[in-house]
mmCIF file with all atom_site columns, C-alpha atoms in Angstrom:
data_model
loop_
_atom_site.group_PDB
_atom_site.id
_atom_site.type_symbol
_atom_site.label_atom_id
_atom_site.label_alt_id
_atom_site.label_comp_id
_atom_site.label_asym_id
_atom_site.label_entity_id
_atom_site.label_seq_id
_atom_site.pdbx_PDB_ins_code
_atom_site.Cartn_x
_atom_site.Cartn_y
_atom_site.Cartn_z
_atom_site.occupancy
_atom_site.B_iso_or_equiv
_atom_site.pdbx_formal_charge
_atom_site.auth_seq_id
_atom_site.auth_comp_id
_atom_site.auth_asym_id
_atom_site.auth_atom_id
_atom_site.pdbx_PDB_model_num
ATOM 1   C CA . MET O 1 1   ? 143.959 151.156 223.546 1.00 92.00 ? 1   MET O CA 1
ATOM 2   C CA . GLU O 1 2   ? 141.706 153.648 221.843 1.00 96.00 ? 2   GLU O CA 1
ATOM 3   C CA . LYS O 1 3   ? 138.438 154.509 223.553 1.00 97.00 ? 3   LYS O CA 1
ATOM 4   C CA . ILE O 1 4   ? 135.335 154.137 221.388 1.00 98.00 ? 4   ILE O CA 1
ATOM 5   C CA . LEU O 1 5   ? 132.136 155.870 222.515 1.00 98.00 ? 5   LEU O CA 1
ATOM 6   C CA . ILE O 1 6   ? 129.009 154.029 221.386 1.00 98.00 ? 6   ILE O CA 1
ATOM 7   C CA . ALA O 1 7   ? 125.723 155.934 221.238 1.00 96.00 ? 7   ALA O CA 1
ATOM 8   C CA . GLY O 1 8   ? 122.814 153.518 221.122 1.00 94.00 ? 8   GLY O CA 1
ATOM 9   C CA . SER O 1 9   ? 124.718 150.974 223.195 1.00 94.00 ? 9   SER O CA 1
ATOM 10  C CA . THR O 1 10  ? 121.558 149.391 224.603 1.00 92.00 ? 10  THR O CA 1
ATOM 11  C CA . GLY O 1 11  ? 120.019 148.907 221.160 1.00 92.00 ? 11  GLY O CA 1
ATOM 12  C CA . GLN O 1 12  ? 120.200 145.606 219.323 1.00 92.00 ? 12  GLN O CA 1
ATOM 13  C CA . THR O 1 13  ? 122.961 146.701 216.942 1.00 95.00 ? 13  THR O CA 1
ATOM 14  C CA . GLY O 1 14  ? 124.803 148.768 219.550 1.00 95.00 ? 14  GLY O CA 1
ATOM 15  C CA . LYS O 1 15  ? 125.031 145.809 221.928 1.00 95.00 ? 15  LYS O CA 1
ATOM 16  C CA . ARG O 1 16  ? 126.547 143.696 219.181 1.00 96.00 ? 16  ARG O CA 1
ATOM 17  C CA . VAL O 1 17  ? 129.088 146.451 218.464 1.00 97.00 ? 17  VAL O CA 1
ATOM 18  C CA . ILE O 1 18  ? 130.135 146.463 222.116 1.00 97.00 ? 18  ILE O CA 1
ATOM 19  C CA . GLU O 1 19  ? 130.463 142.682 222.235 1.00 95.00 ? 19  GLU O CA 1
ATOM 20  C CA . ILE O 1 20  ? 132.775 142.776 219.203 1.00 96.00 ? 20  ILE O CA 1
ATOM 21  C CA . LEU O 1 21  ? 134.854 145.687 220.528 1.00 97.00 ? 21  LEU O CA 1
ATOM 22  C CA . ASN O 1 22  ? 135.149 144.004 223.915 1.00 95.00 ? 22  ASN O CA 1
ATOM 23  C CA . ASN O 1 23  ? 137.025 141.157 222.220 1.00 93.00 ? 23  ASN O CA 1
ATOM 24  C CA . THR O 1 24  ? 139.525 143.352 220.359 1.00 93.00 ? 24  THR O CA 1
ATOM 25  C CA . GLU O 1 25  ? 143.002 144.289 221.514 1.00 92.00 ? 25  GLU O CA 1
ATOM 26  C CA . ASN O 1 26  ? 143.092 147.824 220.103 1.00 92.00 ? 26  ASN O CA 1
ATOM 27  C CA . PHE O 1 27  ? 139.734 149.267 221.080 1.00 96.00 ? 27  PHE O CA 1
ATOM 28  C CA . LYS O 1 28  ? 138.008 149.799 224.412 1.00 96.00 ? 28  LYS O CA 1
ATOM 29  C CA . PRO O 1 29  ? 134.230 150.319 224.192 1.00 97.00 ? 29  PRO O CA 1
ATOM 30  C CA . ILE O 1 30  ? 132.566 152.995 226.305 1.00 97.00 ? 30  ILE O CA 1
ATOM 31  C CA . ALA O 1 31  ? 128.798 152.460 226.431 1.00 97.00 ? 31  ALA O CA 1
ATOM 32  C CA . MET O 1 32  ? 126.751 155.653 226.451 1.00 97.00 ? 32  MET O CA 1
ATOM 33  C CA . ILE O 1 33  ? 123.636 155.044 228.568 1.00 95.00 ? 33  ILE O CA 1
ATOM 34  C CA . ARG O 1 34  ? 120.587 157.135 229.479 1.00 91.00 ? 34  ARG O CA 1
ATOM 35  C CA . LYS O 1 35  ? 119.446 155.423 232.690 1.00 90.00 ? 35  LYS O CA 1
ATOM 36  C CA . GLU O 1 36  ? 121.259 154.323 235.826 1.00 90.00 ? 36  GLU O CA 1
ATOM 37  C CA . GLU O 1 37  ? 119.665 150.869 235.668 1.00 91.00 ? 37  GLU O CA 1
ATOM 38  C CA . GLN O 1 38  ? 121.314 150.244 232.275 1.00 93.00 ? 38  GLN O CA 1
ATOM 39  C CA . LYS O 1 39  ? 124.752 150.399 233.883 1.00 94.00 ? 39  LYS O CA 1
ATOM 40  C CA . GLN O 1 40  ? 124.452 146.866 235.255 1.00 94.00 ? 40  GLN O CA 1
ATOM 41  C CA . ILE O 1 41  ? 124.177 145.405 231.728 1.00 93.00 ? 41  ILE O CA 1
ATOM 42  C CA . PHE O 1 42  ? 127.655 146.686 230.916 1.00 95.00 ? 42  PHE O CA 1
ATOM 43  C CA . ASP O 1 43  ? 129.149 146.100 234.359 1.00 95.00 ? 43  ASP O CA 1
ATOM 44  C CA . ASP O 1 44  ? 128.298 142.426 233.828 1.00 94.00 ? 44  ASP O CA 1
ATOM 45  C CA . MET O 1 45  ? 130.200 142.542 230.522 1.00 93.00 ? 45  MET O CA 1
ATOM 46  C CA . ASP O 1 46  ? 133.130 144.314 232.192 1.00 94.00 ? 46  ASP O CA 1
ATOM 47  C CA . VAL O 1 47  ? 132.491 147.314 229.935 1.00 96.00 ? 47  VAL O CA 1
ATOM 48  C CA . GLU O 1 48  ? 132.808 150.921 231.067 1.00 96.00 ? 48  GLU O CA 1
ATOM 49  C CA . SER O 1 49  ? 129.724 153.113 230.687 1.00 96.00 ? 49  SER O CA 1
ATOM 50  C CA . VAL O 1 50  ? 128.942 156.821 230.856 1.00 96.00 ? 50  VAL O CA 1
ATOM 51  C CA . MET O 1 51  ? 125.585 158.469 231.579 1.00 96.00 ? 51  MET O CA 1
ATOM 52  C CA . ALA O 1 52  ? 124.571 160.887 228.836 1.00 95.00 ? 52  ALA O CA 1
ATOM 53  C CA . ASP O 1 53  ? 121.263 161.584 227.087 1.00 92.00 ? 53  ASP O CA 1
ATOM 54  C CA . LEU O 1 54  ? 121.104 162.650 223.431 1.00 92.00 ? 54  LEU O CA 1
ATOM 55  C CA . GLU O 1 55  ? 118.288 164.979 224.396 1.00 90.00 ? 55  GLU O CA 1
ATOM 56  C CA . GLY O 1 56  ? 120.350 166.496 227.206 1.00 92.00 ? 56  GLY O CA 1
ATOM 57  C CA . GLU O 1 57  ? 123.977 167.213 228.064 1.00 92.00 ? 57  GLU O CA 1
ATOM 58  C CA . ILE O 1 58  ? 126.546 164.930 226.420 1.00 96.00 ? 58  ILE O CA 1
ATOM 59  C CA . ASP O 1 59  ? 129.787 166.907 226.366 1.00 95.00 ? 59  ASP O CA 1
ATOM 60  C CA . HIS O 1 60  ? 131.228 165.141 229.439 1.00 96.00 ? 60  HIS O CA 1
ATOM 61  C CA . ALA O 1 61  ? 130.907 161.753 227.715 1.00 97.00 ? 61  ALA O CA 1
ATOM 62  C CA . PHE O 1 62  ? 133.624 162.680 225.220 1.00 97.00 ? 62  PHE O CA 1
ATOM 63  C CA . LYS O 1 63  ? 136.468 163.046 227.693 1.00 95.00 ? 63  LYS O CA 1
ATOM 64  C CA . GLY O 1 64  ? 139.374 160.908 226.473 1.00 96.00 ? 64  GLY O CA 1
ATOM 65  C CA . ILE O 1 65  ? 137.339 159.479 223.561 1.00 98.00 ? 65  ILE O CA 1
ATOM 66  C CA . ASP O 1 66  ? 139.237 158.646 220.352 1.00 98.00 ? 66  ASP O CA 1
ATOM 67  C CA . ARG O 1 67  ? 136.449 157.526 218.004 1.00 98.00 ? 67  ARG O CA 1
ATOM 68  C CA . VAL O 1 68  ? 132.645 157.412 217.959 1.00 98.00 ? 68  VAL O CA 1
ATOM 69  C CA . ILE O 1 69  ? 130.067 154.956 216.664 1.00 98.00 ? 69  ILE O CA 1
ATOM 70  C CA . PHE O 1 70  ? 126.561 156.408 216.436 1.00 97.00 ? 70  PHE O CA 1
ATOM 71  C CA . ALA O 1 71  ? 124.062 153.545 216.418 1.00 95.00 ? 71  ALA O CA 1
ATOM 72  C CA . ALA O 1 72  ? 121.280 155.280 218.332 1.00 91.00 ? 72  ALA O CA 1
ATOM 73  C CA . GLY O 1 73  ? 117.691 155.550 217.183 1.00 84.00 ? 73  GLY O CA 1
ATOM 74  C CA . SER O 1 74  ? 114.349 156.561 218.606 1.00 75.00 ? 74  SER O CA 1
ATOM 75  C CA . GLY O 1 75  ? 112.828 153.206 217.667 1.00 68.00 ? 75  GLY O CA 1
ATOM 76  C CA . GLY O 1 76  ? 109.882 152.354 215.470 1.00 61.00 ? 76  GLY O CA 1
ATOM 77  C CA . SER O 1 77  ? 107.194 152.909 218.099 1.00 62.00 ? 77  SER O CA 1
ATOM 78  C CA . THR O 1 78  ? 107.897 156.586 218.814 1.00 70.00 ? 78  THR O CA 1
ATOM 79  C CA . GLY O 1 79  ? 106.450 159.557 216.974 1.00 78.00 ? 79  GLY O CA 1
ATOM 80  C CA . PRO O 1 80  ? 108.094 161.988 214.556 1.00 82.00 ? 80  PRO O CA 1
ATOM 81  C CA . GLU O 1 81  ? 109.075 164.406 217.347 1.00 88.00 ? 81  GLU O CA 1
ATOM 82  C CA . LYS O 1 82  ? 111.233 161.745 219.008 1.00 86.00 ? 82  LYS O CA 1
ATOM 83  C CA . THR O 1 83  ? 112.762 160.792 215.657 1.00 86.00 ? 83  THR O CA 1
ATOM 84  C CA . THR O 1 84  ? 113.744 164.411 215.085 1.00 90.00 ? 84  THR O CA 1
ATOM 85  C CA . ALA O 1 85  ? 115.071 164.739 218.649 1.00 88.00 ? 85  ALA O CA 1
ATOM 86  C CA . VAL O 1 86  ? 117.210 161.572 218.621 1.00 89.00 ? 86  VAL O CA 1
ATOM 87  C CA . ASP O 1 87  ? 118.016 160.496 215.048 1.00 88.00 ? 87  ASP O CA 1
ATOM 88  C CA . GLN O 1 88  ? 118.515 164.032 213.758 1.00 90.00 ? 88  GLN O CA 1
ATOM 89  C CA . GLU O 1 89  ? 119.276 166.547 216.515 1.00 93.00 ? 89  GLU O CA 1
ATOM 90  C CA . GLY O 1 90  ? 120.884 163.966 218.828 1.00 92.00 ? 90  GLY O CA 1
ATOM 91  C CA . ALA O 1 91  ? 123.208 162.876 216.047 1.00 95.00 ? 91  ALA O CA 1
ATOM 92  C CA . LYS O 1 92  ? 124.103 166.486 215.225 1.00 96.00 ? 92  LYS O CA 1
ATOM 93  C CA . LYS O 1 93  ? 124.839 167.138 218.898 1.00 96.00 ? 93  LYS O CA 1
ATOM 94  C CA . MET O 1 94  ? 127.192 164.121 218.887 1.00 97.00 ? 94  MET O CA 1
ATOM 95  C CA . VAL O 1 95  ? 128.951 165.491 215.800 1.00 97.00 ? 95  VAL O CA 1
ATOM 96  C CA . ASP O 1 96  ? 129.428 168.886 217.477 1.00 96.00 ? 96  ASP O CA 1
ATOM 97  C CA . ALA O 1 97  ? 130.862 167.277 220.622 1.00 97.00 ? 97  ALA O CA 1
ATOM 98  C CA . ALA O 1 98  ? 133.113 164.994 218.571 1.00 97.00 ? 98  ALA O CA 1
ATOM 99  C CA . LYS O 1 99  ? 134.481 167.980 216.683 1.00 97.00 ? 99  LYS O CA 1
ATOM 100 C CA . LYS O 1 100 ? 135.057 169.962 219.875 1.00 97.00 ? 100 LYS O CA 1
ATOM 101 C CA . HIS O 1 101 ? 136.989 167.071 221.403 1.00 97.00 ? 101 HIS O CA 1
ATOM 102 C CA . ASN O 1 102 ? 139.031 166.327 218.262 1.00 96.00 ? 102 ASN O CA 1
ATOM 103 C CA . VAL O 1 103 ? 137.661 162.814 217.801 1.00 97.00 ? 103 VAL O CA 1
ATOM 104 C CA . LYS O 1 104 ? 139.665 160.965 215.117 1.00 97.00 ? 104 LYS O CA 1
ATOM 105 C CA . LYS O 1 105 ? 136.742 159.340 213.309 1.00 98.00 ? 105 LYS O CA 1
ATOM 106 C CA . PHE O 1 106 ? 132.944 159.300 213.491 1.00 98.00 ? 106 PHE O CA 1
ATOM 107 C CA . ILE O 1 107 ? 131.060 156.220 212.262 1.00 98.00 ? 107 ILE O CA 1
ATOM 108 C CA . MET O 1 108 ? 127.386 156.881 211.554 1.00 97.00 ? 108 MET O CA 1
ATOM 109 C CA . LEU O 1 109 ? 124.818 154.107 211.254 1.00 97.00 ? 109 LEU O CA 1
ATOM 110 C CA . SER O 1 110 ? 122.321 155.476 208.742 1.00 95.00 ? 110 SER O CA 1
ATOM 111 C CA . ALA O 1 111 ? 119.858 153.751 206.396 1.00 93.00 ? 111 ALA O CA 1
ATOM 112 C CA . MET O 1 112 ? 119.276 153.013 202.744 1.00 92.00 ? 112 MET O CA 1
ATOM 113 C CA . GLY O 1 113 ? 116.793 155.392 201.164 1.00 87.00 ? 113 GLY O CA 1
ATOM 114 C CA . THR O 1 114 ? 118.102 158.669 202.586 1.00 88.00 ? 114 THR O CA 1
ATOM 115 C CA . ASP O 1 115 ? 118.858 159.780 199.018 1.00 86.00 ? 115 ASP O CA 1
ATOM 116 C CA . LYS O 1 116 ? 115.127 159.680 198.182 1.00 85.00 ? 116 LYS O CA 1
ATOM 117 C CA . PRO O 1 117 ? 113.192 160.005 201.441 1.00 81.00 ? 117 PRO O CA 1
ATOM 118 C CA . GLU O 1 118 ? 110.038 161.022 199.575 1.00 83.00 ? 118 GLU O CA 1
ATOM 119 C CA . LYS O 1 119 ? 109.854 157.426 198.314 1.00 82.00 ? 119 LYS O CA 1
ATOM 120 C CA . GLY O 1 120 ? 110.118 156.018 201.824 1.00 82.00 ? 120 GLY O CA 1
ATOM 121 C CA . GLY O 1 121 ? 106.385 155.851 202.526 1.00 83.00 ? 121 GLY O CA 1
ATOM 122 C CA . ASP O 1 122 ? 105.877 155.564 206.294 1.00 84.00 ? 122 ASP O CA 1
ATOM 123 C CA . LEU O 1 123 ? 109.630 156.002 206.758 1.00 84.00 ? 123 LEU O CA 1
ATOM 124 C CA . GLU O 1 124 ? 109.819 159.361 204.996 1.00 88.00 ? 124 GLU O CA 1
ATOM 125 C CA . HIS O 1 125 ? 110.210 161.440 208.153 1.00 89.00 ? 125 HIS O CA 1
ATOM 126 C CA . TYR O 1 126 ? 112.790 159.019 209.557 1.00 88.00 ? 126 TYR O CA 1
ATOM 127 C CA . LEU O 1 127 ? 114.797 159.051 206.314 1.00 91.00 ? 127 LEU O CA 1
ATOM 128 C CA . ARG O 1 128 ? 114.725 162.858 206.167 1.00 92.00 ? 128 ARG O CA 1
ATOM 129 C CA . ALA O 1 129 ? 116.015 163.014 209.752 1.00 92.00 ? 129 ALA O CA 1
ATOM 130 C CA . LYS O 1 130 ? 118.803 160.542 208.953 1.00 93.00 ? 130 LYS O CA 1
ATOM 131 C CA . LYS O 1 131 ? 119.744 162.464 205.813 1.00 94.00 ? 131 LYS O CA 1
ATOM 132 C CA . GLU O 1 132 ? 120.031 165.725 207.714 1.00 94.00 ? 132 GLU O CA 1
ATOM 133 C CA . ALA O 1 133 ? 122.264 164.043 210.304 1.00 95.00 ? 133 ALA O CA 1
ATOM 134 C CA . ASP O 1 134 ? 124.407 162.441 207.587 1.00 96.00 ? 134 ASP O CA 1
ATOM 135 C CA . ASP O 1 135 ? 124.820 165.736 205.713 1.00 96.00 ? 135 ASP O CA 1
ATOM 136 C CA . TYR O 1 136 ? 125.721 167.515 208.939 1.00 97.00 ? 136 TYR O CA 1
ATOM 137 C CA . LEU O 1 137 ? 128.475 164.961 209.607 1.00 98.00 ? 137 LEU O CA 1
ATOM 138 C CA . VAL O 1 138 ? 129.849 165.270 206.060 1.00 97.00 ? 138 VAL O CA 1
ATOM 139 C CA . ASP O 1 139 ? 129.981 169.062 206.391 1.00 97.00 ? 139 ASP O CA 1
ATOM 140 C CA . SER O 1 140 ? 131.590 168.972 209.854 1.00 97.00 ? 140 SER O CA 1
ATOM 141 C CA . GLY O 1 141 ? 135.154 168.376 208.700 1.00 96.00 ? 141 GLY O CA 1
ATOM 142 C CA . ILE O 1 142 ? 135.515 165.294 210.928 1.00 97.00 ? 142 ILE O CA 1
ATOM 143 C CA . VAL O 1 143 ? 136.851 162.107 209.329 1.00 97.00 ? 143 VAL O CA 1
ATOM 144 C CA . TYR O 1 144 ? 133.708 160.012 208.899 1.00 98.00 ? 144 TYR O CA 1
ATOM 145 C CA . THR O 1 145 ? 132.117 156.854 207.567 1.00 98.00 ? 145 THR O CA 1
ATOM 146 C CA . ILE O 1 146 ? 128.373 156.599 206.947 1.00 97.00 ? 146 ILE O CA 1
ATOM 147 C CA . VAL O 1 147 ? 127.024 153.052 206.716 1.00 97.00 ? 147 VAL O CA 1
ATOM 148 C CA . GLN O 1 148 ? 123.594 152.770 205.058 1.00 96.00 ? 148 GLN O CA 1
ATOM 149 C CA . PRO O 1 149 ? 122.277 149.224 205.460 1.00 96.00 ? 149 PRO O CA 1
ATOM 150 C CA . GLY O 1 150 ? 119.147 147.720 204.003 1.00 93.00 ? 150 GLY O CA 1
ATOM 151 C CA . ARG O 1 151 ? 116.421 146.349 206.252 1.00 93.00 ? 151 ARG O CA 1
ATOM 152 C CA . LEU O 1 152 ? 117.963 144.981 209.441 1.00 93.00 ? 152 LEU O CA 1
ATOM 153 C CA . THR O 1 153 ? 117.260 141.400 210.487 1.00 94.00 ? 153 THR O CA 1
ATOM 154 C CA . ASP O 1 154 ? 118.070 139.386 213.605 1.00 92.00 ? 154 ASP O CA 1
ATOM 155 C CA . ASP O 1 155 ? 119.388 136.496 211.528 1.00 93.00 ? 155 ASP O CA 1
ATOM 156 C CA . MET O 1 156 ? 122.809 135.144 212.364 1.00 92.00 ? 156 MET O CA 1
ATOM 157 C CA . GLY O 1 157 ? 125.519 137.096 210.566 1.00 91.00 ? 157 GLY O CA 1
ATOM 158 C CA . LEU O 1 158 ? 127.203 135.339 207.647 1.00 90.00 ? 158 LEU O CA 1
ATOM 159 C CA . ALA O 1 159 ? 129.994 137.961 207.330 1.00 92.00 ? 159 ALA O CA 1
ATOM 160 C CA . LYS O 1 160 ? 129.211 138.143 203.597 1.00 95.00 ? 160 LYS O CA 1
ATOM 161 C CA . VAL O 1 161 ? 128.070 141.440 202.147 1.00 97.00 ? 161 VAL O CA 1
ATOM 162 C CA . LYS O 1 162 ? 127.526 143.562 199.069 1.00 96.00 ? 162 LYS O CA 1
ATOM 163 C CA . LEU O 1 163 ? 128.799 147.139 199.418 1.00 97.00 ? 163 LEU O CA 1
ATOM 164 C CA . ALA O 1 164 ? 128.680 150.142 197.091 1.00 95.00 ? 164 ALA O CA 1
ATOM 165 C CA . PRO O 1 165 ? 128.207 153.907 197.317 1.00 95.00 ? 165 PRO O CA 1
ATOM 166 C CA . LYS O 1 166 ? 124.904 153.177 195.592 1.00 95.00 ? 166 LYS O CA 1
ATOM 167 C CA . LEU O 1 167 ? 123.411 149.695 195.164 1.00 94.00 ? 167 LEU O CA 1
ATOM 168 C CA . LYS O 1 168 ? 120.880 149.152 192.404 1.00 89.00 ? 168 LYS O CA 1
ATOM 169 C CA . GLU O 1 169 ? 118.658 147.003 194.605 1.00 91.00 ? 169 GLU O CA 1
ATOM 170 C CA . ARG O 1 170 ? 116.929 146.848 197.958 1.00 90.00 ? 170 ARG O CA 1
ATOM 171 C CA . GLY O 1 171 ? 117.278 144.039 200.445 1.00 94.00 ? 171 GLY O CA 1
ATOM 172 C CA . GLU O 1 172 ? 118.274 143.129 203.946 1.00 96.00 ? 172 GLU O CA 1
ATOM 173 C CA . ILE O 1 173 ? 121.315 142.513 206.122 1.00 96.00 ? 173 ILE O CA 1
ATOM 174 C CA . SER O 1 174 ? 121.754 141.069 209.599 1.00 96.00 ? 174 SER O CA 1
ATOM 175 C CA . ARG O 1 175 ? 122.471 143.297 212.593 1.00 96.00 ? 175 ARG O CA 1
ATOM 176 C CA . ASP O 1 176 ? 125.472 141.037 213.294 1.00 96.00 ? 176 ASP O CA 1
ATOM 177 C CA . ASP O 1 177 ? 127.026 141.934 209.956 1.00 97.00 ? 177 ASP O CA 1
ATOM 178 C CA . VAL O 1 178 ? 126.197 145.633 210.306 1.00 97.00 ? 178 VAL O CA 1
ATOM 179 C CA . ALA O 1 179 ? 127.830 145.707 213.748 1.00 97.00 ? 179 ALA O CA 1
ATOM 180 C CA . PHE O 1 180 ? 130.931 144.040 212.328 1.00 96.00 ? 180 PHE O CA 1
ATOM 181 C CA . LEU O 1 181 ? 130.991 146.562 209.475 1.00 96.00 ? 181 LEU O CA 1
ATOM 182 C CA . LEU O 1 182 ? 130.772 149.491 211.899 1.00 97.00 ? 182 LEU O CA 1
ATOM 183 C CA . VAL O 1 183 ? 133.680 148.138 213.916 1.00 97.00 ? 183 VAL O CA 1
ATOM 184 C CA . MET O 1 184 ? 135.775 147.461 210.788 1.00 96.00 ? 184 MET O CA 1
ATOM 185 C CA . CYS O 1 185 ? 135.252 151.080 209.721 1.00 96.00 ? 185 CYS O CA 1
ATOM 186 C CA . LEU O 1 186 ? 137.064 152.287 212.843 1.00 96.00 ? 186 LEU O CA 1
ATOM 187 C CA . ALA O 1 187 ? 140.347 151.442 211.101 1.00 93.00 ? 187 ALA O CA 1
ATOM 188 C CA . ASP O 1 188 ? 141.720 154.644 209.577 1.00 90.00 ? 188 ASP O CA 1
ATOM 189 C CA . PRO O 1 189 ? 141.866 153.905 205.855 1.00 92.00 ? 189 PRO O CA 1
ATOM 190 C CA . LEU O 1 190 ? 138.639 151.912 205.685 1.00 95.00 ? 190 LEU O CA 1
ATOM 191 C CA . GLY O 1 191 ? 135.555 153.802 204.532 1.00 95.00 ? 191 GLY O CA 1
ATOM 192 C CA . LYS O 1 192 ? 137.345 157.093 205.085 1.00 95.00 ? 192 LYS O CA 1
ATOM 193 C CA . ASN O 1 193 ? 135.120 160.093 204.289 1.00 96.00 ? 193 ASN O CA 1
ATOM 194 C CA . MET O 1 194 ? 132.596 158.024 202.404 1.00 96.00 ? 194 MET O CA 1
ATOM 195 C CA . ALA O 1 195 ? 129.005 156.875 202.625 1.00 96.00 ? 195 ALA O CA 1
ATOM 196 C CA . PHE O 1 196 ? 128.050 153.465 201.315 1.00 97.00 ? 196 PHE O CA 1
ATOM 197 C CA . GLN O 1 197 ? 125.101 151.091 201.200 1.00 96.00 ? 197 GLN O CA 1
ATOM 198 C CA . ALA O 1 198 ? 125.236 147.545 202.524 1.00 97.00 ? 198 ALA O CA 1
ATOM 199 C CA . LEU O 1 199 ? 123.233 144.379 201.908 1.00 97.00 ? 199 LEU O CA 1
ATOM 200 C CA . GLU O 1 200 ? 123.904 140.706 202.504 1.00 96.00 ? 200 GLU O CA 1
ATOM 201 C CA . GLY O 1 201 ? 125.960 139.326 199.656 1.00 95.00 ? 201 GLY O CA 1
ATOM 202 C CA . GLU O 1 202 ? 128.743 136.986 198.584 1.00 95.00 ? 202 GLU O CA 1
ATOM 203 C CA . GLU O 1 203 ? 131.947 138.820 199.503 1.00 96.00 ? 203 GLU O CA 1
ATOM 204 C CA . SER O 1 204 ? 133.596 138.763 202.920 1.00 96.00 ? 204 SER O CA 1
ATOM 205 C CA . ILE O 1 205 ? 133.087 141.961 204.912 1.00 95.00 ? 205 ILE O CA 1
ATOM 206 C CA . LYS O 1 206 ? 136.800 142.658 205.133 1.00 94.00 ? 206 LYS O CA 1
ATOM 207 C CA . SER O 1 207 ? 137.615 142.241 201.441 1.00 95.00 ? 207 SER O CA 1
ATOM 208 C CA . ALA O 1 208 ? 134.470 144.126 200.363 1.00 96.00 ? 208 ALA O CA 1
ATOM 209 C CA . LEU O 1 209 ? 135.352 147.046 202.638 1.00 96.00 ? 209 LEU O CA 1
ATOM 210 C CA . VAL O 1 210 ? 138.993 147.135 201.572 1.00 95.00 ? 210 VAL O CA 1
ATOM 211 C CA . GLU O 1 211 ? 138.031 147.056 197.900 1.00 95.00 ? 211 GLU O CA 1
ATOM 212 C CA . LEU O 1 212 ? 135.426 149.783 198.358 1.00 94.00 ? 212 LEU O CA 1
ATOM 213 C CA . SER O 1 213 ? 137.901 151.984 200.244 1.00 94.00 ? 213 SER O CA 1
ATOM 214 C CA . GLN O 1 214 ? 140.613 151.565 197.600 1.00 91.00 ? 214 GLN O CA 1
ATOM 215 C CA . ASN O 1 215 ? 138.214 152.574 194.835 1.00 84.00 ? 215 ASN O CA 1
ATOM 216 C CA . ASN O 1 216 ? 136.995 155.669 196.665 1.00 76.00 ? 216 ASN O CA 1
#
């Protein structure tokens, strides 16, 4: 089984990613946690965890890791300094560690709007931070996938999406479906070295992702 390190494992999307991975035969999730008290959450799920803080030392967390899913974020209630520290510099630190440890693939959860952060209003700083992290990953030489969803909802996932390198519309998508997308992208040919936007749609996640990957 391949070991998948998940940054942002205690977040709403990260937890869903771990639940999905925990039910697969090929992947073993490793939850990256910041606090000792978070360990119990994953012990109860029979999921291995490792203590590492994006604002501190993380190198040890990569021992034996095959692939990475970055779903961490500073959250909407923190200031710009925290956004820079976690969403931008934390992500870049993860990329550096992944490269050092020869990780096979790095899946980045980003956001729609990083192409034009100046139009993001209150989200401008966040979108600039995400763009810098995305660009850093692209330039790293690691095999990557960057998933840029629309506004995230807590609705039940329908496993139906609309994917494209650039969608001509804005919209939303459930965290369930984004988590499933992130996990699907772990497979080698899917989403390889590409960034794409994702909204809820009419096509099944699997067929939409396969089609997108073939046309890349």
